[in-house]
Amino acid sequence: YEFQVATDSLFTNILFTDTTLSTSKIVSGLQEGNKIFWRVRAFNEVLSGCFQDAPFSFTTLLGPPVLRSPNDGETGVPVDPYLRWRKNLAASEFKVQVSRNATFTDLFTEQTTVDTFYQVGTLSNCTQYYWRVKAFSANDTSNYSTSRSFTVIDVEPAEPSLANPPDSIIVAGDRPTLSWTGDMMISLER
């Protein structure tokens, strides 16, 4: 048997053509979310049969996006983070959900974008959020991705106030003690 797989019913854009002695064949590497056409004909050493007039077709499911960042459980995320996911070539747009709970019943935002990233508006500091993304194509809508959580910790240290010595004073000696007031903060790596 000879079989062909194409993206159009006229088989002008053939993805695969192969031969086999069996009556089935697993094909791989098909792009998600597309309509695919296929046909088969029999042949032997002397003659080749005809492909059937009307090929069969099927549509591959659009898989959910794969989330990139922030990582699941990440802490120290700024109040206005970028959420990023991998590009699915068949997807034309994405829906992003950010929620205050893991069941997504308390949404902070739900937005649609054509990009593979979304910058969330100002989130509450010291708060855990959950996020997920689904993809859309001309032919299909994916399930939501596996959700991830992150915790916003984005505390800016208060500006210190200079205390001693006072401004424009003359200081005796060569070892003055400098002092100031303010909150001691631990810097967070990003």
PDB file of C-alpha atoms in Angstrom:
ATOM      1  CA  TYR A   1       0.000   0.000   0.000  1.00  0.00           C
ATOM      2  CA  GLU A   2       1.023   3.596  -0.586  1.00  0.00           C
ATOM      3  CA  PHE A   3      -0.429   6.230   1.701  1.00  0.00           C
ATOM      4  CA  GLN A   4      -0.251  10.025   1.626  1.00  0.00           C
ATOM      5  CA  VAL A   5      -0.971  12.655   4.268  1.00  0.00           C
ATOM      6  CA  ALA A   6      -1.545  16.283   3.259  1.00  0.00           C
ATOM      7  CA  THR A   7      -2.856  19.600   4.561  1.00  0.00           C
ATOM      8  CA  ASP A   8      -5.276  20.015   1.626  1.00  0.00           C
ATOM      9  CA  SER A   9      -7.822  17.789  -0.119  1.00  0.00           C
ATOM     10  CA  LEU A  10      -6.076  18.143  -3.512  1.00  0.00           C
ATOM     11  CA  PHE A  11      -2.780  16.865  -2.048  1.00  0.00           C
ATOM     12  CA  THR A  12      -0.724  19.801  -3.302  1.00  0.00           C
ATOM     13  CA  ASN A  13       0.936  20.098   0.127  1.00  0.00           C
ATOM     14  CA  ILE A  14       1.889  16.510   1.013  1.00  0.00           C
ATOM     15  CA  LEU A  15       3.324  16.032   4.508  1.00  0.00           C
ATOM     16  CA  PHE A  16       4.073  12.299   4.243  1.00  0.00           C
ATOM     17  CA  THR A  17       4.087   9.654   1.593  1.00  0.00           C
ATOM     18  CA  ASP A  18       5.203   6.128   2.399  1.00  0.00           C
ATOM     19  CA  THR A  19       4.613   2.472   1.620  1.00  0.00           C
ATOM     20  CA  THR A  20       3.747  -0.402   3.911  1.00  0.00           C
ATOM     21  CA  LEU A  21       2.747  -4.045   3.711  1.00  0.00           C
ATOM     22  CA  SER A  22       0.291  -3.675   6.590  1.00  0.00           C
ATOM     23  CA  THR A  23      -3.137  -2.052   6.589  1.00  0.00           C
ATOM     24  CA  SER A  24      -2.297   0.586   9.183  1.00  0.00           C
ATOM     25  CA  LYS A  25       0.465   3.063   9.893  1.00  0.00           C
ATOM     26  CA  ILE A  26       1.188   5.449  12.771  1.00  0.00           C
ATOM     27  CA  VAL A  27       2.142   8.923  11.605  1.00  0.00           C
ATOM     28  CA  SER A  28       3.812  11.444  13.898  1.00  0.00           C
ATOM     29  CA  GLY A  29       4.978  15.031  13.785  1.00  0.00           C
ATOM     30  CA  LEU A  30       1.633  16.465  12.691  1.00  0.00           C
ATOM     31  CA  GLN A  31       1.049  20.054  13.690  1.00  0.00           C
ATOM     32  CA  GLU A  32      -1.598  20.453  16.387  1.00  0.00           C
ATOM     33  CA  GLY A  33      -4.952  22.019  15.613  1.00  0.00           C
ATOM     34  CA  ASN A  34      -4.985  21.420  11.844  1.00  0.00           C
ATOM     35  CA  LYS A  35      -7.241  19.598   9.422  1.00  0.00           C
ATOM     36  CA  ILE A  36      -5.315  16.717   7.828  1.00  0.00           C
ATOM     37  CA  PHE A  37      -6.274  14.722   4.712  1.00  0.00           C
ATOM     38  CA  TRP A  38      -5.170  11.156   3.957  1.00  0.00           C
ATOM     39  CA  ARG A  39      -5.561   8.567   1.241  1.00  0.00           C
ATOM     40  CA  VAL A  40      -4.298   5.077   0.355  1.00  0.00           C
ATOM     41  CA  ARG A  41      -3.880   3.015  -2.787  1.00  0.00           C
ATOM     42  CA  ALA A  42      -2.813  -0.556  -3.395  1.00  0.00           C
ATOM     43  CA  PHE A  43       0.027  -1.491  -5.721  1.00  0.00           C
ATOM     44  CA  ASN A  44       2.146  -4.484  -6.673  1.00  0.00           C
ATOM     45  CA  GLU A  45       5.212  -5.083  -8.855  1.00  0.00           C
ATOM     46  CA  VAL A  46       3.186  -4.633 -12.051  1.00  0.00           C
ATOM     47  CA  LEU A  47       0.307  -2.208 -11.381  1.00  0.00           C
ATOM     48  CA  SER A  48      -0.651   0.645  -9.102  1.00  0.00           C
ATOM     49  CA  GLY A  49      -4.232   1.135  -8.070  1.00  0.00           C
ATOM     50  CA  CYS A  50      -5.932   4.529  -7.867  1.00  0.00           C
ATOM     51  CA  PHE A  51      -6.288   6.679  -4.809  1.00  0.00           C
ATOM     52  CA  GLN A  52      -9.929   6.928  -3.788  1.00  0.00           C
ATOM     53  CA  ASP A  53     -11.740   9.981  -5.177  1.00  0.00           C
ATOM     54  CA  ALA A  54     -12.666  11.443  -1.802  1.00  0.00           C
ATOM     55  CA  PRO A  55      -9.858  11.341   0.753  1.00  0.00           C
ATOM     56  CA  PHE A  56     -10.643  11.045   4.455  1.00  0.00           C
ATOM     57  CA  SER A  57      -9.815  13.863   6.829  1.00  0.00           C
ATOM     58  CA  PHE A  58      -9.334  14.421  10.554  1.00  0.00           C
ATOM     59  CA  THR A  59      -8.379  17.347  12.745  1.00  0.00           C
ATOM     60  CA  THR A  60      -5.550  17.120  15.247  1.00  0.00           C
ATOM     61  CA  LEU A  61      -6.332  18.492  18.682  1.00  0.00           C
ATOM     62  CA  LEU A  62      -4.741  21.737  19.747  1.00  0.00           C
ATOM     63  CA  GLY A  63      -2.636  20.967  22.800  1.00  0.00           C
ATOM     64  CA  PRO A  64      -2.552  23.273  25.813  1.00  0.00           C
ATOM     65  CA  PRO A  65       0.296  25.788  26.056  1.00  0.00           C
ATOM     66  CA  VAL A  66       3.393  24.868  28.057  1.00  0.00           C
ATOM     67  CA  LEU A  67       4.036  27.457  30.771  1.00  0.00           C
ATOM     68  CA  ARG A  68       7.559  28.908  31.065  1.00  0.00           C
ATOM     69  CA  SER A  69       7.680  31.502  33.844  1.00  0.00           C
ATOM     70  CA  PRO A  70       7.241  32.199  36.637  1.00  0.00           C
ATOM     71  CA  ASN A  71       7.973  28.685  37.819  1.00  0.00           C
ATOM     72  CA  ASP A  72       5.433  26.808  39.896  1.00  0.00           C
ATOM     73  CA  GLY A  73       5.680  27.837  43.550  1.00  0.00           C
ATOM     74  CA  GLU A  74       8.092  30.686  42.803  1.00  0.00           C
ATOM     75  CA  THR A  75       8.353  33.427  45.438  1.00  0.00           C
ATOM     76  CA  GLY A  76       9.773  36.913  45.194  1.00  0.00           C
ATOM     77  CA  VAL A  77       7.737  37.674  42.076  1.00  0.00           C
ATOM     78  CA  PRO A  78       7.236  41.423  41.456  1.00  0.00           C
ATOM     79  CA  VAL A  79       3.765  43.022  41.675  1.00  0.00           C
ATOM     80  CA  ASP A  80       3.603  43.432  37.873  1.00  0.00           C
ATOM     81  CA  PRO A  81       5.057  40.143  36.559  1.00  0.00           C
ATOM     82  CA  TYR A  82       5.331  38.896  32.998  1.00  0.00           C
ATOM     83  CA  LEU A  83       3.716  35.485  32.520  1.00  0.00           C
ATOM     84  CA  ARG A  84       5.352  33.518  29.678  1.00  0.00           C
ATOM     85  CA  TRP A  85       4.525  30.305  27.787  1.00  0.00           C
ATOM     86  CA  ARG A  86       5.840  28.423  24.757  1.00  0.00           C
ATOM     87  CA  LYS A  87       4.555  29.221  21.277  1.00  0.00           C
ATOM     88  CA  ASN A  88       2.225  26.688  19.724  1.00  0.00           C
ATOM     89  CA  LEU A  89       2.564  27.150  15.959  1.00  0.00           C
ATOM     90  CA  ALA A  90      -1.095  26.363  15.297  1.00  0.00           C
ATOM     91  CA  ALA A  91      -2.388  28.822  17.920  1.00  0.00           C
ATOM     92  CA  SER A  92      -3.527  32.270  16.831  1.00  0.00           C
ATOM     93  CA  GLU A  93      -4.344  33.631  20.294  1.00  0.00           C
ATOM     94  CA  PHE A  94      -4.290  32.735  23.971  1.00  0.00           C
ATOM     95  CA  LYS A  95      -6.492  33.305  27.003  1.00  0.00           C
ATOM     96  CA  VAL A  96      -4.650  33.971  30.281  1.00  0.00           C
ATOM     97  CA  GLN A  97      -6.296  33.618  33.672  1.00  0.00           C
ATOM     98  CA  VAL A  98      -4.810  34.829  36.965  1.00  0.00           C
ATOM     99  CA  SER A  99      -6.692  33.830  40.092  1.00  0.00           C
ATOM    100  CA  ARG A 100      -6.527  34.257  43.839  1.00  0.00           C
ATOM    101  CA  ASN A 101      -7.366  30.554  44.307  1.00  0.00           C
ATOM    102  CA  ALA A 102      -6.422  27.230  42.729  1.00  0.00           C
ATOM    103  CA  THR A 103      -9.964  26.561  41.456  1.00  0.00           C
ATOM    104  CA  PHE A 104     -10.024  29.795  39.411  1.00  0.00           C
ATOM    105  CA  THR A 105     -13.326  30.900  40.937  1.00  0.00           C
ATOM    106  CA  ASP A 106     -11.827  34.190  42.190  1.00  0.00           C
ATOM    107  CA  LEU A 107     -10.221  35.653  39.049  1.00  0.00           C
ATOM    108  CA  PHE A 108      -7.926  38.643  39.322  1.00  0.00           C
ATOM    109  CA  THR A 109      -7.849  38.966  35.531  1.00  0.00           C
ATOM    110  CA  GLU A 110      -8.758  37.096  32.364  1.00  0.00           C
ATOM    111  CA  GLN A 111      -7.279  38.449  29.141  1.00  0.00           C
ATOM    112  CA  THR A 112      -6.841  37.368  25.527  1.00  0.00           C
ATOM    113  CA  THR A 113      -3.579  38.040  23.686  1.00  0.00           C
ATOM    114  CA  VAL A 114      -1.817  37.024  20.471  1.00  0.00           C
ATOM    115  CA  ASP A 115       1.567  37.074  22.244  1.00  0.00           C
ATOM    116  CA  THR A 116       3.237  34.304  24.256  1.00  0.00           C
ATOM    117  CA  PHE A 117       3.508  36.560  27.280  1.00  0.00           C
ATOM    118  CA  TYR A 118       1.239  38.771  29.326  1.00  0.00           C
ATOM    119  CA  GLN A 119       2.155  41.432  31.865  1.00  0.00           C
ATOM    120  CA  VAL A 120      -0.250  41.314  34.778  1.00  0.00           C
ATOM    121  CA  GLY A 121      -1.418  44.582  36.317  1.00  0.00           C
ATOM    122  CA  THR A 122      -0.522  45.505  39.874  1.00  0.00           C
ATOM    123  CA  LEU A 123      -0.951  42.486  42.154  1.00  0.00           C
ATOM    124  CA  SER A 124      -1.125  42.571  45.945  1.00  0.00           C
ATOM    125  CA  ASN A 125       2.156  42.154  47.769  1.00  0.00           C
ATOM    126  CA  CYS A 126       2.698  39.057  49.950  1.00  0.00           C
ATOM    127  CA  THR A 127      -0.092  37.189  48.112  1.00  0.00           C
ATOM    128  CA  GLN A 128      -0.193  33.849  46.302  1.00  0.00           C
ATOM    129  CA  TYR A 129      -1.691  33.759  42.798  1.00  0.00           C
ATOM    130  CA  TYR A 130      -2.453  30.980  40.315  1.00  0.00           C
ATOM    131  CA  TRP A 131      -2.247  31.207  36.526  1.00  0.00           C
ATOM    132  CA  ARG A 132      -3.033  29.159  33.440  1.00  0.00           C
ATOM    133  CA  VAL A 133      -3.362  29.625  29.680  1.00  0.00           C
ATOM    134  CA  LYS A 134      -5.444  28.089  26.870  1.00  0.00           C
ATOM    135  CA  ALA A 135      -4.808  28.339  23.121  1.00  0.00           C
ATOM    136  CA  PHE A 136      -7.138  29.062  20.207  1.00  0.00           C
ATOM    137  CA  SER A 137      -6.687  28.274  16.514  1.00  0.00           C
ATOM    138  CA  ALA A 138      -8.977  28.629  13.515  1.00  0.00           C
ATOM    139  CA  ASN A 139     -10.069  25.005  14.008  1.00  0.00           C
ATOM    140  CA  ASP A 140      -9.837  24.296  17.722  1.00  0.00           C
ATOM    141  CA  THR A 141      -9.576  25.459  21.319  1.00  0.00           C
ATOM    142  CA  SER A 142      -7.168  23.708  23.675  1.00  0.00           C
ATOM    143  CA  ASN A 143      -7.764  22.764  27.265  1.00  0.00           C
ATOM    144  CA  TYR A 144      -6.188  25.009  29.875  1.00  0.00           C
ATOM    145  CA  SER A 145      -2.558  24.353  30.677  1.00  0.00           C
ATOM    146  CA  THR A 146      -1.609  22.847  34.009  1.00  0.00           C
ATOM    147  CA  SER A 147      -1.881  25.728  36.451  1.00  0.00           C
ATOM    148  CA  ARG A 148       1.028  27.209  38.365  1.00  0.00           C
ATOM    149  CA  SER A 149       1.218  29.317  41.491  1.00  0.00           C
ATOM    150  CA  PHE A 150       3.534  32.149  42.478  1.00  0.00           C
ATOM    151  CA  THR A 151       3.818  34.496  45.436  1.00  0.00           C
ATOM    152  CA  VAL A 152       4.271  38.220  45.067  1.00  0.00           C
ATOM    153  CA  ILE A 153       6.937  39.661  47.342  1.00  0.00           C
ATOM    154  CA  ASP A 154       8.005  43.004  45.994  1.00  0.00           C
ATOM    155  CA  VAL A 155       8.835  45.270  48.920  1.00  0.00           C
ATOM    156  CA  GLU A 156      10.768  48.401  48.152  1.00  0.00           C
ATOM    157  CA  PRO A 157      12.930  49.501  51.077  1.00  0.00           C
ATOM    158  CA  ALA A 158      12.009  52.836  52.596  1.00  0.00           C
ATOM    159  CA  GLU A 159      14.337  55.702  51.788  1.00  0.00           C
ATOM    160  CA  PRO A 160      16.641  56.262  54.787  1.00  0.00           C
ATOM    161  CA  SER A 161      16.790  59.637  56.512  1.00  0.00           C
ATOM    162  CA  LEU A 162      20.205  61.078  57.241  1.00  0.00           C
ATOM    163  CA  ALA A 163      20.613  61.900  60.949  1.00  0.00           C
ATOM    164  CA  ASN A 164      24.183  62.670  62.049  1.00  0.00           C
ATOM    165  CA  PRO A 165      26.187  64.644  61.496  1.00  0.00           C
ATOM    166  CA  PRO A 166      23.596  67.261  60.467  1.00  0.00           C
ATOM    167  CA  ASP A 167      23.886  68.923  57.052  1.00  0.00           C
ATOM    168  CA  SER A 168      26.668  71.515  56.603  1.00  0.00           C
ATOM    169  CA  ILE A 169      28.125  71.146  60.102  1.00  0.00           C
ATOM    170  CA  ILE A 170      31.829  71.201  60.870  1.00  0.00           C
ATOM    171  CA  VAL A 171      32.994  67.906  62.375  1.00  0.00           C
ATOM    172  CA  ALA A 172      35.925  67.586  64.776  1.00  0.00           C
ATOM    173  CA  GLY A 173      38.440  64.835  64.030  1.00  0.00           C
ATOM    174  CA  ASP A 174      38.957  62.540  61.098  1.00  0.00           C
ATOM    175  CA  ARG A 175      36.616  59.689  62.125  1.00  0.00           C
ATOM    176  CA  PRO A 176      33.039  60.964  62.333  1.00  0.00           C
ATOM    177  CA  THR A 177      30.239  58.499  62.975  1.00  0.00           C
ATOM    178  CA  LEU A 178      27.581  58.633  60.252  1.00  0.00           C
ATOM    179  CA  SER A 179      24.066  57.608  61.270  1.00  0.00           C
ATOM    180  CA  TRP A 180      20.644  57.456  59.620  1.00  0.00           C
ATOM    181  CA  THR A 181      17.173  56.086  60.313  1.00  0.00           C
ATOM    182  CA  GLY A 182      15.250  53.603  58.245  1.00  0.00           C
ATOM    183  CA  ASP A 183      14.034  50.038  57.919  1.00  0.00           C
ATOM    184  CA  MET A 184      16.537  47.273  57.358  1.00  0.00           C
ATOM    185  CA  MET A 185      15.413  45.217  54.368  1.00  0.00           C
ATOM    186  CA  ILE A 186      16.645  41.919  52.997  1.00  0.00           C
ATOM    187  CA  SER A 187      17.209  42.233  49.267  1.00  0.00           C
ATOM    188  CA  LEU A 188      15.371  39.674  47.162  1.00  0.00           C
ATOM    189  CA  GLU A 189      17.079  38.156  44.152  1.00  0.00           C
ATOM    190  CA  ARG A 190      15.121  38.228  40.908  1.00  0.00           C
TER     191      ARG A 190
END
